[in-house]
Coordinates of C-alpha atoms (C1' of nucleotides) in Angstrom, one line a residue:
Chain W
M22 CA -39.8 82.7 -50.4
R23 CA -36.7 84.7 -50.4
P24 CA -33.7 82.8 -52.0
R25 CA -30.6 82.3 -50.0
E26 CA -27.8 84.6 -50.7
F27 CA -25.1 82.0 -50.1
D28 CA -24.3 78.5 -51.2
H29 CA -25.0 75.9 -48.5
D30 CA -22.1 73.7 -49.6
D31 CA -19.7 76.6 -49.9
V32 CA -20.3 77.5 -46.3
L33 CA -19.9 73.9 -45.3
R34 CA -16.6 73.7 -47.0
I35 CA -15.4 76.9 -45.5
A36 CA -16.5 75.9 -42.1
F37 CA -14.9 72.5 -42.2
D38 CA -11.6 74.0 -43.3
Q39 CA -11.6 76.3 -40.3
F40 CA -12.7 73.6 -37.9
W41 CA -10.0 71.4 -39.2
R42 CA -7.2 74.0 -39.0
K43 CA -8.2 75.8 -35.8
G44 CA -10.3 73.3 -34.0
V45 CA -14.0 73.5 -33.3
R46 CA -13.5 75.5 -30.1
G47 CA -11.0 77.8 -31.8
T48 CA -13.4 78.7 -34.6
S49 CA -16.3 81.1 -33.9
L50 CA -19.3 81.5 -36.1
S51 CA -18.2 85.1 -36.6
D52 CA -15.0 83.7 -38.2
I53 CA -17.0 81.5 -40.6
A54 CA -19.4 84.2 -41.4
R55 CA -16.6 86.6 -42.2
D56 CA -14.8 84.1 -44.4
A57 CA -18.0 83.2 -46.2
G58 CA -19.2 86.7 -46.6
V59 CA -22.4 85.9 -44.8
Q60 CA -24.1 87.4 -41.7
R61 CA -23.7 85.4 -38.6
G62 CA -27.5 85.3 -38.0
S63 CA -28.0 83.8 -41.4
L64 CA -25.8 80.8 -40.4
Y65 CA -28.0 80.3 -37.3
N66 CA -31.0 80.5 -39.5
A67 CA -29.6 78.0 -42.0
F68 CA -28.0 75.5 -39.6
G69 CA -29.5 76.1 -36.2
S70 CA -26.3 76.1 -34.1
K71 CA -22.6 75.8 -34.3
E72 CA -22.8 72.1 -33.4
A73 CA -25.3 71.4 -36.2
L74 CA -23.1 73.2 -38.7
F75 CA -20.2 71.2 -37.4
L76 CA -22.0 67.9 -37.7
Q77 CA -22.9 68.5 -41.3
A78 CA -19.3 69.4 -42.1
Y79 CA -18.1 66.3 -40.2
E80 CA -20.5 64.0 -42.0
R81 CA -19.1 65.2 -45.3
Y82 CA -15.6 64.7 -44.1
A83 CA -16.3 61.2 -42.7
G84 CA -17.8 60.2 -46.0
D85 CA -14.8 61.3 -48.0
Y86 CA -12.4 59.9 -45.6
L87 CA -14.0 56.5 -45.6
V88 CA -13.9 56.4 -49.4
A89 CA -10.2 57.2 -49.3
L90 CA -9.5 54.5 -46.7
Q91 CA -11.4 51.9 -48.6
K92 CA -9.3 52.7 -51.7
A93 CA -6.1 52.4 -49.6
L94 CA -7.2 49.1 -48.2
G95 CA -8.1 47.7 -51.6
A96 CA -4.8 47.1 -53.5
G97 CA -1.9 44.7 -53.2
S98 CA -0.8 42.3 -50.5
L99 CA -2.3 42.5 -47.1
R100 CA 0.8 44.1 -45.8
K101 CA 0.7 46.7 -48.5
R102 CA -2.9 47.4 -47.7
L103 CA -2.3 47.9 -44.1
T104 CA 0.7 50.1 -44.8
A105 CA -1.3 52.2 -47.1
F106 CA -4.0 52.4 -44.5
F107 CA -1.6 53.7 -41.8
D108 CA 0.0 56.0 -44.3
L109 CA -3.2 57.6 -45.2
T110 CA -4.2 57.9 -41.5
I111 CA -1.0 59.6 -40.6
T112 CA -1.0 61.9 -43.6
N113 CA -4.5 62.8 -42.7
F114 CA -3.4 63.9 -39.3
R115 CA -1.0 66.4 -40.8
S116 CA -2.9 67.7 -43.8
G117 CA -4.2 71.2 -43.8
S118 CA -2.1 74.2 -42.8
P119 CA -1.1 74.1 -39.1
P120 CA -1.8 77.5 -37.6
R121 CA 0.8 77.5 -34.9
G122 CA 4.0 75.5 -34.4
C123 CA 4.4 71.9 -35.2
P124 CA 1.4 70.1 -33.7
T125 CA -1.7 70.7 -35.8
T126 CA -5.1 71.5 -34.3
R127 CA -7.6 68.9 -35.2
G128 CA -10.0 69.1 -32.3
L129 CA -12.6 66.5 -32.2
M130 CA -12.0 65.4 -35.8
E131 CA -9.3 62.9 -35.0
L132 CA -9.8 62.6 -31.3
G133 CA -13.4 62.5 -30.7
A134 CA -12.9 64.9 -27.8
A135 CA -16.5 66.2 -28.2
E136 CA -17.0 67.6 -24.7
G137 CA -13.6 69.3 -24.8
E138 CA -14.6 70.9 -28.0
G139 CA -17.8 72.2 -26.5
L140 CA -19.8 69.7 -28.4
D141 CA -22.3 67.2 -27.2
E142 CA -23.6 63.7 -27.4
E143 CA -24.4 63.8 -31.2
A144 CA -20.8 64.7 -32.1
R145 CA -19.5 61.9 -29.9
Q146 CA -21.9 59.5 -31.7
A147 CA -20.7 60.8 -35.1
F148 CA -17.1 60.1 -34.2
A149 CA -18.0 56.7 -32.7
N150 CA -19.7 55.8 -35.9
L151 CA -16.8 56.7 -38.1
V152 CA -14.5 54.6 -35.9
S153 CA -16.8 51.7 -36.1
R154 CA -17.0 51.9 -39.9
I155 CA -13.3 52.1 -40.2
T156 CA -12.9 49.1 -37.9
A157 CA -15.3 47.2 -40.1
L158 CA -13.3 48.1 -43.2
V159 CA -10.1 46.9 -41.6
Q160 CA -11.7 43.7 -40.3
E161 CA -13.0 42.9 -43.8
T162 CA -9.6 43.4 -45.2
L163 CA -8.0 41.1 -42.7
A164 CA -10.6 38.5 -43.2
A165 CA -10.0 38.6 -47.0
G166 CA -6.3 38.4 -46.3
A167 CA -6.9 35.4 -44.1
A168 CA -8.8 33.7 -46.9
R169 CA -5.8 34.2 -49.1
G170 CA -3.5 32.8 -46.4
E171 CA -1.8 36.2 -45.7
F172 CA -3.0 36.3 -42.1
N173 CA -4.1 33.8 -39.5
G174 CA -5.6 35.0 -36.3
N175 CA -8.7 36.7 -35.0
A176 CA -9.6 39.3 -37.6
A177 CA -12.0 41.1 -35.2
A178 CA -9.5 41.4 -32.5
A179 CA -6.7 42.4 -34.8
A180 CA -8.9 45.1 -36.4
L181 CA -9.8 46.5 -33.0
H182 CA -6.1 46.5 -32.1
I183 CA -5.2 48.4 -35.3
I184 CA -7.9 50.9 -34.9
T185 CA -6.8 51.5 -31.3
V186 CA -3.2 52.1 -32.4
T187 CA -4.6 54.5 -35.0
R188 CA -6.4 56.5 -32.4
G189 CA -3.3 56.4 -30.2
L190 CA -1.3 57.8 -33.0
A191 CA -3.7 60.7 -33.3
V192 CA -3.1 61.5 -29.7
L193 CA 0.7 61.2 -30.0
E194 CA 0.6 63.4 -33.1
R195 CA -1.0 66.2 -31.1
A196 CA 1.3 65.8 -28.2
F197 CA 4.6 65.4 -30.1
G198 CA 3.9 66.1 -33.7
D199 CA 6.7 63.7 -34.6
E200 CA 5.7 62.1 -37.9
P201 CA 8.7 59.7 -38.5
Q202 CA 8.1 58.2 -35.1
L203 CA 4.4 57.7 -35.9
R204 CA 5.4 55.7 -39.0
K205 CA 7.7 53.6 -37.1
I206 CA 5.0 52.7 -34.6
A207 CA 2.7 51.9 -37.5
A208 CA 5.2 49.6 -39.1
H209 CA 5.8 47.9 -35.8
T210 CA 2.1 47.3 -35.4
I211 CA 1.8 45.7 -38.8
D212 CA 4.7 43.4 -37.9
L213 CA 3.1 42.4 -34.7
V214 CA -0.2 41.7 -36.3
L215 CA 1.1 40.0 -39.4
G216 CA 4.2 38.5 -38.0
K217 CA 7.7 39.8 -38.6
K218 CA 8.6 40.9 -42.1
G219 CA 9.9 37.5 -43.1
G220 CA 6.7 35.7 -42.3
Chain Y
M28 CA 0.6 91.4 4.3
R29 CA -2.9 90.0 4.5
P30 CA -3.1 86.3 4.8
R31 CA -5.0 84.2 2.4
E32 CA -8.5 83.1 3.4
F33 CA -8.4 79.8 1.6
D34 CA -6.0 76.9 1.4
H35 CA -4.0 76.7 -1.8
D36 CA -4.0 72.9 -1.9
D37 CA -7.7 72.6 -1.0
V38 CA -8.6 74.7 -4.0
L39 CA -6.2 72.7 -6.2
R40 CA -8.0 69.5 -5.1
I41 CA -11.4 70.9 -5.7
A42 CA -10.4 72.3 -9.1
F43 CA -8.9 69.1 -10.2
D44 CA -12.0 67.1 -9.2
Q45 CA -14.1 69.3 -11.3
F46 CA -11.8 69.4 -14.3
W47 CA -11.6 65.6 -14.1
R48 CA -15.4 65.1 -14.0
K49 CA -16.6 67.9 -16.2
G50 CA -13.6 68.6 -18.4
V51 CA -11.6 71.7 -18.4
R52 CA -13.8 73.5 -20.8
G53 CA -16.9 72.4 -18.9
T54 CA -15.6 73.9 -15.7
S55 CA -15.7 77.6 -15.1
L56 CA -13.7 79.5 -12.5
S57 CA -17.1 80.5 -11.1
D58 CA -17.8 76.8 -10.5
I59 CA -14.6 76.3 -8.7
A60 CA -15.0 79.5 -6.7
R61 CA -18.4 78.5 -5.6
D62 CA -17.3 75.0 -4.6
A63 CA -14.3 76.3 -2.7
G64 CA -16.2 79.2 -1.1
V65 CA -13.8 81.6 -2.6
Q66 CA -14.3 84.7 -4.7
R67 CA -13.5 84.3 -8.4
G68 CA -11.2 87.2 -8.4
S69 CA -9.1 85.7 -5.6
L70 CA -8.5 82.7 -7.8
Y71 CA -7.2 84.9 -10.5
N72 CA -5.0 86.7 -7.9
A73 CA -3.6 83.4 -6.6
F74 CA -3.2 81.5 -9.8
G75 CA -3.2 84.0 -12.6
S76 CA -5.5 82.2 -15.0
K77 CA -7.6 79.2 -15.5
E78 CA -4.8 77.5 -17.5
A79 CA -2.3 78.2 -14.7
L80 CA -4.7 76.7 -12.2
F81 CA -5.2 73.7 -14.4
L82 CA -1.5 73.2 -14.9
Q83 CA -0.9 73.0 -11.2
A84 CA -3.7 70.6 -10.7
Y85 CA -2.5 68.5 -13.6
E86 CA 1.1 68.4 -12.3
R87 CA -0.2 67.0 -9.0
Y88 CA -2.3 64.5 -10.8
A89 CA 0.6 63.4 -13.1
G90 CA 2.9 62.9 -10.1
D91 CA 0.4 60.7 -8.3
Y92 CA -0.5 58.8 -11.4
L93 CA 3.2 58.0 -12.2
V94 CA 3.7 56.7 -8.7
A95 CA 0.7 54.4 -9.0
L96 CA 1.9 53.2 -12.4
Q97 CA 5.4 52.5 -11.1
K98 CA 3.9 50.4 -8.4
A99 CA 1.7 48.5 -10.8
L100 CA 4.7 47.8 -13.0
G101 CA 6.9 46.6 -10.2
A102 CA 5.5 43.2 -9.1
G103 CA 5.4 39.7 -10.5
S104 CA 6.1 38.3 -13.9
L105 CA 6.4 40.7 -16.9
R106 CA 3.0 39.6 -18.1
K107 CA 1.5 40.4 -14.7
R108 CA 3.2 43.7 -14.6
L109 CA 1.8 44.7 -18.0
T110 CA -1.6 43.5 -17.1
A111 CA -1.6 45.6 -13.9
F112 CA -0.4 48.5 -16.0
F113 CA -3.3 48.3 -18.4
D114 CA -5.7 47.6 -15.6
L115 CA -4.7 50.7 -13.8
T116 CA -4.8 52.7 -17.0
I117 CA -8.3 51.6 -17.8
T118 CA -9.6 52.0 -14.3
N119 CA -8.2 55.5 -14.3
F120 CA -10.2 56.4 -17.4
R121 CA -13.4 55.5 -15.5
S122 CA -12.7 56.7 -12.0
G123 CA -14.6 59.7 -10.6
S124 CA -18.3 60.1 -11.0
P125 CA -19.4 60.6 -14.7
P126 CA -21.8 63.4 -14.9
R127 CA -23.9 62.3 -17.9
G128 CA -24.4 58.9 -19.5
C129 CA -21.8 56.3 -19.9
P130 CA -18.7 58.0 -21.4
T131 CA -16.9 60.1 -18.8
T132 CA -15.6 63.5 -19.5
R133 CA -11.9 63.7 -19.0
G134 CA -10.9 66.4 -21.5
L135 CA -7.3 66.9 -21.8
M136 CA -6.4 64.7 -18.9
E137 CA -6.3 61.5 -20.8
L138 CA -6.3 62.8 -24.4
G139 CA -4.0 65.8 -24.3
A140 CA -6.6 67.7 -26.3
A141 CA -5.2 71.0 -25.1
E142 CA -6.5 73.2 -27.8
G143 CA -9.9 71.6 -27.8
E144 CA -10.0 72.3 -24.1
G145 CA -9.1 75.9 -24.7
L146 CA -5.7 75.4 -23.3
D147 CA -2.3 76.2 -24.8
E148 CA 1.2 75.1 -25.5
E149 CA 2.1 74.6 -21.9
A150 CA -0.7 72.1 -21.3
R151 CA 0.3 70.2 -24.4
Q152 CA 3.8 70.1 -23.1
A153 CA 2.7 68.8 -19.7
F154 CA 0.7 66.0 -21.3
A155 CA 3.6 65.1 -23.6
N156 CA 5.9 65.0 -20.6
L157 CA 3.6 62.6 -18.7
V158 CA 3.4 60.3 -21.8
S159 CA 7.1 60.4 -22.1
R160 CA 7.7 59.4 -18.5
I161 CA 5.1 56.6 -18.7
T162 CA 6.8 55.3 -21.8
A163 CA 10.2 55.3 -20.1
L164 CA 8.6 53.4 -17.2
V165 CA 7.2 50.8 -19.5
Q166 CA 10.5 50.5 -21.4
E167 CA 12.5 49.9 -18.2
T168 CA 10.1 47.3 -17.2
L169 CA 10.4 45.5 -20.6
A170 CA 14.2 45.8 -20.5
A171 CA 14.2 44.3 -17.0
G172 CA 11.9 41.5 -18.3
A173 CA 14.2 40.9 -21.2
A174 CA 17.1 40.5 -18.8
R175 CA 15.1 37.8 -17.0
G176 CA 14.3 36.2 -20.3
E177 CA 10.6 37.1 -20.2
F178 CA 10.8 39.1 -23.4
N179 CA 12.9 39.3 -26.4
G180 CA 12.5 42.2 -28.8
N181 CA 13.0 45.9 -29.0
A182 CA 12.0 47.3 -25.6
A183 CA 11.9 50.9 -27.0
A184 CA 9.6 50.0 -29.9
A185 CA 7.4 47.8 -27.7
A186 CA 7.1 50.5 -25.1
L187 CA 6.1 53.0 -27.7
H188 CA 3.6 50.5 -29.1
I189 CA 2.1 49.9 -25.7
I190 CA 1.8 53.6 -24.9
T191 CA 0.1 54.2 -28.2
V192 CA -2.4 51.5 -27.5
T193 CA -3.0 53.1 -24.1
R194 CA -3.8 56.4 -25.7
G195 CA -6.0 54.8 -28.3
L196 CA -7.9 53.1 -25.5
A197 CA -8.5 56.5 -23.9
V198 CA -10.1 57.7 -27.2
L199 CA -12.2 54.6 -27.5
E200 CA -13.3 54.9 -24.0
R201 CA -14.6 58.4 -24.7
A202 CA -16.3 57.3 -27.9
F203 CA -17.9 54.1 -26.7
G204 CA -17.4 53.8 -23.0
D205 CA -17.2 50.1 -23.3
E206 CA -14.9 48.9 -20.5
P207 CA -14.9 45.1 -21.2
Q208 CA -13.9 45.7 -24.8
L209 CA -11.0 47.9 -23.6
R210 CA -9.7 45.1 -21.4
K211 CA -9.9 42.6 -24.3
I212 CA -7.8 45.0 -26.5
A213 CA -5.3 45.3 -23.7
A214 CA -5.0 41.6 -23.3
H215 CA -4.6 41.2 -27.0
T216 CA -1.8 43.8 -27.0
I217 CA 0.1 42.0 -24.3
D218 CA -0.2 38.8 -26.2
L219 CA 1.1 40.4 -29.3
V220 CA 4.1 42.0 -27.5
L221 CA 5.0 39.0 -25.3
G222 CA 3.8 36.2 -27.6
K223 CA 0.7 34.2 -27.1
K224 CA -0.2 33.1 -23.5
G225 CA 1.6 29.9 -23.8
G226 CA 5.0 31.6 -24.5
Chain D
dA14 C1' 0.7 101.2 20.1
dA15 C1' 0.4 103.7 15.9
dA16 C1' 1.7 104.2 11.2
dT17 C1' 3.1 102.1 7.2
dA18 C1' 3.8 98.7 3.8
dT19 C1' 2.1 94.7 1.5
dA20 C1' -0.9 91.3 0.0
dT21 C1' -5.7 89.7 -0.5
dT22 C1' -10.5 90.4 -1.3
dT23 C1' -14.3 92.4 -3.6
dG24 C1' -17.2 94.3 -7.1
dA25 C1' -17.5 96.6 -11.4
dC26 C1' -16.1 96.5 -15.9
dA27 C1' -14.6 95.2 -20.8
dC28 C1' -14.5 91.8 -24.2
dG29 C1' -15.8 88.0 -27.1
dG30 C1' -18.5 84.0 -27.9
dT31 C1' -23.3 81.6 -28.5
dG32 C1' -27.9 81.9 -29.3
dT33 C1' -32.7 84.5 -29.7
dC34 C1' -35.8 87.6 -31.6
dA35 C1' -38.4 91.0 -34.0
dA36 C1' -38.5 93.9 -37.8
dG37 C1' -37.1 94.6 -42.6
dA38 C1' -36.3 92.8 -47.4
dA39 C1' -36.7 89.8 -51.4
dT40 C1' -39.0 86.3 -54.0
dT41 C1' -42.7 83.0 -55.4
dT42 C1' -47.4 82.1 -55.6
dG43 C1' -52.4 83.3 -55.8
Chain H
dC22 C1' -50.7 93.4 -57.7
dA23 C1' -51.2 91.4 -53.1
dA24 C1' -50.2 87.7 -49.8
dA25 C1' -47.4 84.4 -48.0
dT26 C1' -43.1 82.7 -47.0
dT27 C1' -38.4 82.7 -46.3
dC28 C1' -34.0 85.0 -45.6
dT29 C1' -31.4 88.8 -43.7
dT30 C1' -30.1 92.2 -40.4
dG31 C1' -29.1 94.3 -36.1
dA32 C1' -30.1 94.5 -31.3
dC33 C1' -30.2 92.1 -27.3
dA34 C1' -29.5 88.6 -23.3
dC35 C1' -26.5 85.5 -21.2
dC36 C1' -22.2 83.4 -19.8
dG37 C1' -17.3 82.9 -19.5
dT38 C1' -12.5 84.9 -19.1
dG39 C1' -9.7 88.3 -17.5
dT40 C1' -8.5 93.2 -15.6
dC41 C1' -8.6 96.8 -12.4
dA42 C1' -9.1 100.1 -8.6
dA43 C1' -10.7 100.5 -4.2
dA44 C1' -11.4 98.5 0.2
dT45 C1' -9.7 95.4 3.7
dA46 C1' -6.7 92.8 6.8
dT47 C1' -2.4 91.6 8.6
dA48 C1' 3.0 92.2 9.4
dT49 C1' 6.4 95.1 10.1
dT50 C1' 8.6 99.2 11.5
dT51 C1' 9.1 103.1 14.4

DNA sequence: AAATATATTTGACACGGTGTCAAGAATTTG
DNA sequence: CAAATTCTTGACACCGTGTCAAATATATTT
């Protein structure tokens, strides 16, 4: 068998970077091939389709992201944990180098707009999975906080509420790109869930 | 001058319907032309581009939607108003006939995923505008409620929170398509903003 | 009423993107 | 060294957006 002339993971990293910065729709396999110094056909041979390539890149991203969130949610008081969680989320929206103007182009990555990005069922699923896992993480954190008396309420409902706000922030970021505003909303959400700062 | 062989508004309605059901990306001008019994080139002549056609369709939608929201926000107790507001929002996510499976395909319309939909700055702006105007509507409602003693807190912050949840719900709808869950989250949000049901 | 001006329609075309395929090239294995 | 296998390469088909010139239909002017 003939050996591959490129590194599978390198391509995945290069592709992810472009998807992240320019959106899935805005990135062609020709772009990725050029950047990776690979023939377009070779990518089709190795990955099958643009969507398959995207899914692999996305899974890697999702894994890394979950680890980072877990870390953010694992230190200090419940309020500190949630603050770190929102901080990381918002920072994540704006990481990478935005190609044009203020609002960055994150395509499906933060919005799960699979169809809009020309992707299909599987991509939607992948996003839904990530959201579910993040929700579970937040819920565990709230439950632990409740055990320590830092929170009393329905952990499941509160986690769902928080994740919803998170997704809403992603939309607002795209529409307005106003980071300070996003942090205010996040702080307000924490206050609502945990009770005003005093409590 | 030669008169047009089609009705401008008819085309707008047909186009909007397709954009709504299949997403902007998933709808080609050939589709619209076929449905409208018009030549594709005539659409380009009349509207300039797919994006321009979309923008006109979107403006019309935004106007109608705002009127409906205003109506929903204008009757009964503050809690009732907010409930009606969320109800309309969620119903709106799921109106139209979904083409495949459970999650409907609303593209930019509810998410503002302009780039993902192959659209540009202007579409993002149009969406941002709609969100701003809805936020203003909610804020006014909250302020009025505060004047009647039905709410005490920062109306601006609360409105921003509510709109964020709303946008988050749109994302969740696409990812999971689980309507009952969405209504629970909405109810929970109202409780958080207004205080538990008793209050 | 005929000629002209003007706007719309129509079909051909260019371009770029995804995806397929057969033929060529490079290794590993027999 | 030959065979089998996998990767690479370039050509091709297909679809979508957008452009353009030529043809067409109406309003206006004379």
